[in-house]
XYZ file of N, CA, C and O in Angstrom:
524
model
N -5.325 -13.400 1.725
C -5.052 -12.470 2.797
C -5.873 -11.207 2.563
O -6.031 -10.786 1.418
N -6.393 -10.599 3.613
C -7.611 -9.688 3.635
C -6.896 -8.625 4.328
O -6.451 -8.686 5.474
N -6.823 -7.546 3.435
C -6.533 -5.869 4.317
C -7.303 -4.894 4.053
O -7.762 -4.434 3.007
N -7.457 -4.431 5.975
C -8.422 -3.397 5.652
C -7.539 -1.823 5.192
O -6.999 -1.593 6.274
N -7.299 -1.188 4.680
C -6.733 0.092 4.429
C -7.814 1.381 5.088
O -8.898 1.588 4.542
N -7.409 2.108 6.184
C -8.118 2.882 6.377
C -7.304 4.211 6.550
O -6.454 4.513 7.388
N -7.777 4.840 5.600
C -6.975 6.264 4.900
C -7.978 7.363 4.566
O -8.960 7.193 3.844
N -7.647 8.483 5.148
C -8.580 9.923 4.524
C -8.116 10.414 2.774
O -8.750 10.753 1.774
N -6.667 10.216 3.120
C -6.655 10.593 1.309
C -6.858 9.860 0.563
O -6.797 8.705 0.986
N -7.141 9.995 -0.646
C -7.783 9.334 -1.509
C -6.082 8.964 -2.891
O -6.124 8.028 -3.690
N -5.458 9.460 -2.841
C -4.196 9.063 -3.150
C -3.931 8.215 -2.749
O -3.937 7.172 -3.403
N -3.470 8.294 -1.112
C -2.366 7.139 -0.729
C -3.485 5.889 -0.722
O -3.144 4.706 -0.720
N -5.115 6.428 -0.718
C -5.637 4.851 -0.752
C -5.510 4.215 -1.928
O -5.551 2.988 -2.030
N -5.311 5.191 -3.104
C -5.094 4.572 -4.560
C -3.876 3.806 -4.484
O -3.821 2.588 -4.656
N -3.147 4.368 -4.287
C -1.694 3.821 -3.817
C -1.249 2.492 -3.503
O -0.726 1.591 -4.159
N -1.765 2.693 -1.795
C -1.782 1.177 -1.054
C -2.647 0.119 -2.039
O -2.192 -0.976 -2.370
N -4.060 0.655 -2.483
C -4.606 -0.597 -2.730
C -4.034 -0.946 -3.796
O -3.816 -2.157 -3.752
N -3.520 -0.271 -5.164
C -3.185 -1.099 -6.176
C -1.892 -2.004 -5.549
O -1.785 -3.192 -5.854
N -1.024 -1.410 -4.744
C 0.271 -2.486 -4.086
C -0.090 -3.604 -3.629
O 0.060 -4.713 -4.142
N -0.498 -3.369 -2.803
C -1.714 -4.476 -1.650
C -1.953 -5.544 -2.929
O -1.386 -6.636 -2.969
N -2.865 -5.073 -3.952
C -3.369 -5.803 -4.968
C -2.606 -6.237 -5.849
O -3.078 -7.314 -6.211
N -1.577 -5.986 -6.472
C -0.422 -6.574 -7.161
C 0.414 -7.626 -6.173
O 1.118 -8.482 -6.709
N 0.338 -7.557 -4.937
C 0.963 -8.209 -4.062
C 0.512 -9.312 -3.534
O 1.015 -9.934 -2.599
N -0.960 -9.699 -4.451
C -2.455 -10.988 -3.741
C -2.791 -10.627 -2.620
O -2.893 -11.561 -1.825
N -3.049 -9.458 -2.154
C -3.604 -9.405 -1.122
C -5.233 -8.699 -1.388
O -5.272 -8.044 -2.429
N -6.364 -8.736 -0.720
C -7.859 -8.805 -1.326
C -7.702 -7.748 -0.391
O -7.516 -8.038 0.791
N -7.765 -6.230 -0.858
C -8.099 -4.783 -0.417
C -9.591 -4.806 -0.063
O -10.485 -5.400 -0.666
N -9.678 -4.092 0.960
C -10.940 -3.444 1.387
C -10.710 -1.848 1.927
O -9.674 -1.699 2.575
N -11.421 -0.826 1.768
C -10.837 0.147 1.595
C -11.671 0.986 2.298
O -12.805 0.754 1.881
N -11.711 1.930 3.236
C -12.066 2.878 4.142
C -11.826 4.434 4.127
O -10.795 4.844 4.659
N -12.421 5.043 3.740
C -12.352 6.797 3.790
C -11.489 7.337 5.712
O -10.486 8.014 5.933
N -12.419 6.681 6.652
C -11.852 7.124 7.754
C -12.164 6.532 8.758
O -13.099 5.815 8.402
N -11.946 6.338 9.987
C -12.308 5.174 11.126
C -13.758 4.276 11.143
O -14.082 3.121 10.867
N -14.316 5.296 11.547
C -15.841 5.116 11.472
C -16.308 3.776 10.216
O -16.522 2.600 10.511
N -16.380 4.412 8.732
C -16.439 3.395 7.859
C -15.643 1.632 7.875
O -15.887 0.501 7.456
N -14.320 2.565 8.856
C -13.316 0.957 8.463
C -14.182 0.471 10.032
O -14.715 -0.593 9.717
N -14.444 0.678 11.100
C -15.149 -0.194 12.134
C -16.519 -0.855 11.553
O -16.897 -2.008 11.762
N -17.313 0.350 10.614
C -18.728 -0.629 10.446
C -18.224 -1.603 9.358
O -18.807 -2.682 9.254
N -17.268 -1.336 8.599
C -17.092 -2.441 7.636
C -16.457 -3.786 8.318
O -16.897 -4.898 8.026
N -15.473 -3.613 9.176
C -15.286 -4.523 10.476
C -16.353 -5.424 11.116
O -16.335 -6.639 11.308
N -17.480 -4.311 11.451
C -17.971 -5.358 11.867
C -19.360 -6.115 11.389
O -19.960 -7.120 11.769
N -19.584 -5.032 10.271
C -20.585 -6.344 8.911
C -20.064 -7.347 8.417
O -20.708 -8.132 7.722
N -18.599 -7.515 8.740
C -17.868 -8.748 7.923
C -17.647 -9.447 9.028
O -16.983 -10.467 8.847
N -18.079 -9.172 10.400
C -17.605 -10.247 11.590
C -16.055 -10.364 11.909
O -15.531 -11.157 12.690
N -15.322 -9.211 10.978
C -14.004 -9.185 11.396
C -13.281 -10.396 10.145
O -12.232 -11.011 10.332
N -13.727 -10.451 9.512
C -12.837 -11.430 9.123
C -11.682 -10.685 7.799
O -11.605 -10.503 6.584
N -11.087 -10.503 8.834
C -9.931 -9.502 7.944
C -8.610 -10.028 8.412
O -8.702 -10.988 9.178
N -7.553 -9.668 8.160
C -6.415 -10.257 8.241
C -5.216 -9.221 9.092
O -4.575 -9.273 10.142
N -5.339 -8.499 8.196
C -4.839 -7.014 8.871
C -5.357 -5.919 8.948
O -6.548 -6.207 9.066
N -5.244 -4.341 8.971
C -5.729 -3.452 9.499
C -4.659 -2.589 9.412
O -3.935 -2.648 10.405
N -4.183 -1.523 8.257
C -3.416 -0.477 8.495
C -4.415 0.533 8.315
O -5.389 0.460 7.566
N -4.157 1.292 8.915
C -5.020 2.945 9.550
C -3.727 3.715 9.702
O -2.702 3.618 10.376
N -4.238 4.545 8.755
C -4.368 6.520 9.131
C -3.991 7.139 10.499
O -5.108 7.497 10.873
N -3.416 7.379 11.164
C -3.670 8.093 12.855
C -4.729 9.137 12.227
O -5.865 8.741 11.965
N -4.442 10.150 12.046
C -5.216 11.648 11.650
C -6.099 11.451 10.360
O -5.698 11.480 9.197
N -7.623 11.205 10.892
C -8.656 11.310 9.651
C -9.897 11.868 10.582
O -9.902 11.947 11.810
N -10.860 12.202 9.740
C -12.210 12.761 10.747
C -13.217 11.456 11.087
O -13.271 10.280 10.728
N -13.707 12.020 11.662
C -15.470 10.970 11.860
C -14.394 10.592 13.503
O -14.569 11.044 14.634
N -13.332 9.628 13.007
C -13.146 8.474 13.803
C -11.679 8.322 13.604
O -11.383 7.834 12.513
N -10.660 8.631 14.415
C -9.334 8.395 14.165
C -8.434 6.895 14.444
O -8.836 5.933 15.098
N -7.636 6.978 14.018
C -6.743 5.781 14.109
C -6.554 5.307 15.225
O -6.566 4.103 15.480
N -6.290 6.527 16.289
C -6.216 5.459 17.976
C -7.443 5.133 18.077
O -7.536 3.906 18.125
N -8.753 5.815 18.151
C -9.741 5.552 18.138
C -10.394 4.095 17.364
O -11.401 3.575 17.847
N -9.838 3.607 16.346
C -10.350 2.727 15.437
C -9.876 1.942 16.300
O -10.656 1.583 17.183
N -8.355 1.382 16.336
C -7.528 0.800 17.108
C -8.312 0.476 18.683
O -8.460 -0.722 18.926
N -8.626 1.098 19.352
C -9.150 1.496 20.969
C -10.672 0.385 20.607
O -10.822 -0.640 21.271
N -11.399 0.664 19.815
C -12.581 0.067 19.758
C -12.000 -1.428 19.122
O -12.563 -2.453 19.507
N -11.201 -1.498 18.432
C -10.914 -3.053 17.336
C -10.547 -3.550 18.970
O -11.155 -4.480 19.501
N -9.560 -2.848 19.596
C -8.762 -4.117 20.504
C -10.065 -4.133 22.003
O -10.431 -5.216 22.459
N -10.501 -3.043 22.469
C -11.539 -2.639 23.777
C -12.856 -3.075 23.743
O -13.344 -3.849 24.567
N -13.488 -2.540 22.714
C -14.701 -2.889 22.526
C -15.058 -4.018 21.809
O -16.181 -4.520 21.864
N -14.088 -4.459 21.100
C -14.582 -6.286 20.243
C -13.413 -6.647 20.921
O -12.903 -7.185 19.938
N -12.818 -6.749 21.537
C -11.844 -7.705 21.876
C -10.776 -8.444 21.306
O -10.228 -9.471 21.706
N -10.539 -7.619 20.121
C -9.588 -8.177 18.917
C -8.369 -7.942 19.131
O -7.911 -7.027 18.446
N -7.390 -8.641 20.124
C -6.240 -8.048 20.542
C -4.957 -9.012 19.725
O -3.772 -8.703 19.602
N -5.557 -10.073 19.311
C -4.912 -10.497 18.149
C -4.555 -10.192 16.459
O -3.691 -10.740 15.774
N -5.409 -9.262 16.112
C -5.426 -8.857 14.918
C -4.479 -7.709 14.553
O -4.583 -6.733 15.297
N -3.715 -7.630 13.716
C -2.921 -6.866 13.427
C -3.011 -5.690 12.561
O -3.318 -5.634 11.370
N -2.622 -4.575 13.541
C -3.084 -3.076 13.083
C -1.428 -2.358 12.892
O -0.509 -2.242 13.703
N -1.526 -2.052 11.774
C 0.212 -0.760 11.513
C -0.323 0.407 11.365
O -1.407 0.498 10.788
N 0.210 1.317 11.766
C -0.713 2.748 12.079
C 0.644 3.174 11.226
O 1.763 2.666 11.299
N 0.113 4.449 10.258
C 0.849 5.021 9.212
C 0.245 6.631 9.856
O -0.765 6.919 10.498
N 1.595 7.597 9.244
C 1.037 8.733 9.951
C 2.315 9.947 9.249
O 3.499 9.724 9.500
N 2.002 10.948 8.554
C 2.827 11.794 8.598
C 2.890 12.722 9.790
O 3.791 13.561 9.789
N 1.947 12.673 10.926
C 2.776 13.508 11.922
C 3.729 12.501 12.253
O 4.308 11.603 11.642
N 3.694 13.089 13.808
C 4.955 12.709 14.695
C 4.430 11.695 15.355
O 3.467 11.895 16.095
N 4.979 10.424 15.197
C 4.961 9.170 16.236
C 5.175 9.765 17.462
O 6.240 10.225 17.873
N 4.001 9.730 18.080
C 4.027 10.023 19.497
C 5.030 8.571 20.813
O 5.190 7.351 20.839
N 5.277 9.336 21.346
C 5.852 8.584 22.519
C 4.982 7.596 23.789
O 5.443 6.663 24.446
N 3.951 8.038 23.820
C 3.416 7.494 24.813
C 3.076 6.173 24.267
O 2.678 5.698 23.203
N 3.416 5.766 25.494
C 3.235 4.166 25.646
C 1.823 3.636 25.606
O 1.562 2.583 25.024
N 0.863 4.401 26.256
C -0.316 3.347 25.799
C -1.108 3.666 24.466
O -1.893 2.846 23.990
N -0.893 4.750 23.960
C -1.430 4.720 22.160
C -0.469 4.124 21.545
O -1.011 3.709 20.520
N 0.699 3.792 21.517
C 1.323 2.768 21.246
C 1.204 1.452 20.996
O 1.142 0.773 19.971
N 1.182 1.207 22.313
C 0.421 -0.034 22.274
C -0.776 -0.935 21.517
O -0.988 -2.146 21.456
N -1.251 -0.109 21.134
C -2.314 -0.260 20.430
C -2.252 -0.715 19.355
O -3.299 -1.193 18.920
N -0.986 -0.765 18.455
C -0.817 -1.140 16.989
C 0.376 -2.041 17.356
O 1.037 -2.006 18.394
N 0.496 -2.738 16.446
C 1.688 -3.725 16.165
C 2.904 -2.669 15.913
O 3.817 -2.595 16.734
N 2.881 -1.898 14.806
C 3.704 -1.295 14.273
C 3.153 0.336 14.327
O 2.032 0.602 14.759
N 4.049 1.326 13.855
C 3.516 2.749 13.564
C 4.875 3.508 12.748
O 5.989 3.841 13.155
N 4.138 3.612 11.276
C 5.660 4.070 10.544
C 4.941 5.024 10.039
O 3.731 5.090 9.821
N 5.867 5.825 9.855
C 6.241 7.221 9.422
C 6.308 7.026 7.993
O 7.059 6.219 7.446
N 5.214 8.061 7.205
C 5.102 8.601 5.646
C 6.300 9.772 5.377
O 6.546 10.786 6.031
N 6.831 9.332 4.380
C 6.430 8.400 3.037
C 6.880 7.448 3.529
O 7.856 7.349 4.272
N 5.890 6.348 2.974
C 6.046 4.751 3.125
C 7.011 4.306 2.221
O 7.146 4.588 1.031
N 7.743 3.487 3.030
C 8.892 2.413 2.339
C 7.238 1.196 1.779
O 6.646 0.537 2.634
N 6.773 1.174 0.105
C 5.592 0.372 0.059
C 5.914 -0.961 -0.118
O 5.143 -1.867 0.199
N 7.414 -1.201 -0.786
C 7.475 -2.886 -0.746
C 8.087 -3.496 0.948
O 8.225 -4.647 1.361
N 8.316 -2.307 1.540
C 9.081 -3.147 3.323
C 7.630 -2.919 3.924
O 7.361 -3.766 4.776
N 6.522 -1.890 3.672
C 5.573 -2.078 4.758
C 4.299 -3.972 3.900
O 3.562 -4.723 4.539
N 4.648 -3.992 2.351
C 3.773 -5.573 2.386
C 4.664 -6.672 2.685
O 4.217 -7.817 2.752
N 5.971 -6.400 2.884
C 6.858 -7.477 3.260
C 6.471 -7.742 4.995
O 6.043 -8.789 5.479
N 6.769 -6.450 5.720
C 5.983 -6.576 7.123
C 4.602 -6.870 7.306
O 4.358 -7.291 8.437
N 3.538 -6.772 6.475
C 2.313 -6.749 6.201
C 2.401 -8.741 6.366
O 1.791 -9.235 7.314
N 2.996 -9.463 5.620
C 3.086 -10.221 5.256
C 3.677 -11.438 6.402
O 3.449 -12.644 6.496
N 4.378 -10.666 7.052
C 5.425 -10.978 8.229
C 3.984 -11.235 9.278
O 3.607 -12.323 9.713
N 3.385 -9.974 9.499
C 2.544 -10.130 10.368
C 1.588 -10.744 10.890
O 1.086 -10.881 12.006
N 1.328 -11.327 9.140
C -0.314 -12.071 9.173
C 0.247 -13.533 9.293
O -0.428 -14.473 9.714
N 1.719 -13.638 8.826
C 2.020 -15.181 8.743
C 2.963 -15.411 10.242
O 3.340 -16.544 10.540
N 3.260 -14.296 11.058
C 3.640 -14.486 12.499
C 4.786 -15.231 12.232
O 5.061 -16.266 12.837
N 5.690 -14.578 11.053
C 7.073 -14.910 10.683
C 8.019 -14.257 12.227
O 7.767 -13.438 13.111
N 8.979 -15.011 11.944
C 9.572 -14.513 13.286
C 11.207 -13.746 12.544
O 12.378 -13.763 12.925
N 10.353 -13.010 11.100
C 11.797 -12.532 10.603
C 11.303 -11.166 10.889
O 11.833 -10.304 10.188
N 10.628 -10.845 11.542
C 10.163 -9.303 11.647
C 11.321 -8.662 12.632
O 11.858 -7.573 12.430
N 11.515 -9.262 13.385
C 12.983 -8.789 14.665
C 13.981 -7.876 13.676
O 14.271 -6.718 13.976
N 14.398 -8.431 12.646
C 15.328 -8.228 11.817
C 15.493 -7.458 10.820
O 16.526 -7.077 10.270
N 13.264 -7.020 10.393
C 13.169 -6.149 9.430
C 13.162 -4.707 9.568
O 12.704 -4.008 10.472
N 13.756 -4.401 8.502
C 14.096 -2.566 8.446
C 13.054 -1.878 8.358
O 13.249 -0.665 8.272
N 12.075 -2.204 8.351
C 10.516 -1.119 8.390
C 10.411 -1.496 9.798
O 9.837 -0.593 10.408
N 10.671 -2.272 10.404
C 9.887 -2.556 11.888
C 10.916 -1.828 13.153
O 10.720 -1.660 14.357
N 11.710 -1.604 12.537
C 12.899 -0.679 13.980
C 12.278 0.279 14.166
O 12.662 1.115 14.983
């Protein structure tokens, strides 16, 4: 299983990736939108999931999101948008991600959902990171 992590701090990317990586999952790792799209698309996409940052420079999280699903057409691939602001309300940046949770991360419920997502478990209804 292939995740892209796309994060401005350099902490929480230390973070996620050693979890991610104790967890068998093969990290690929992104400073901020921009980097995680060209790395996207030198690999032809072949990634699994996609958690992003909302708030980073170059290229933000709706933005990453907007081009993964608009401009390549990847409306199957699964994106969780992580964010210490405020989960916005509107419905169509919403839309855009599978999921959108609020920092600090619960890190073993977001690879359990991580996990949920890529294997299109149908126990996600039920999980406590996904309400």
């Amino acid at each position: 299983m292939r995740v892209l992590i796309v994060e401005d701090d350099e902490i929480i990317r230390f973070i996620l990736s050693h979890h991610f990586n104790t967890a068998g999952f093969e990290v690929i790792l992104a400073e901020d939108g921009q980097h995680g799209l060209e790395h996207l698309i030198t690999s032809n996409f072949e990634i699994d999931l996609i958690i992003t940052d909302l708030m980073m420079p170059k290229l933000d999280g709706y933005g990453l999101a907007k081009k993964v699903r608009f401009e390549h057409g990847k409306y199957d691939l699964p994106i969780i948008a992580i964010t210490a602001g405020v989960i916005i309300q509107e419905e169509k940046k919403r839309a855009l991600f599978n999921f959108m949770l609020q920092k600090p991360l619960d890190i073993k419920g977001l690879i359990t959902l991580s996990n949920c997502l890529i294997s299109g478990s149908e126990k996600l209804q039920n999980h406590p990171v996904a309400i």
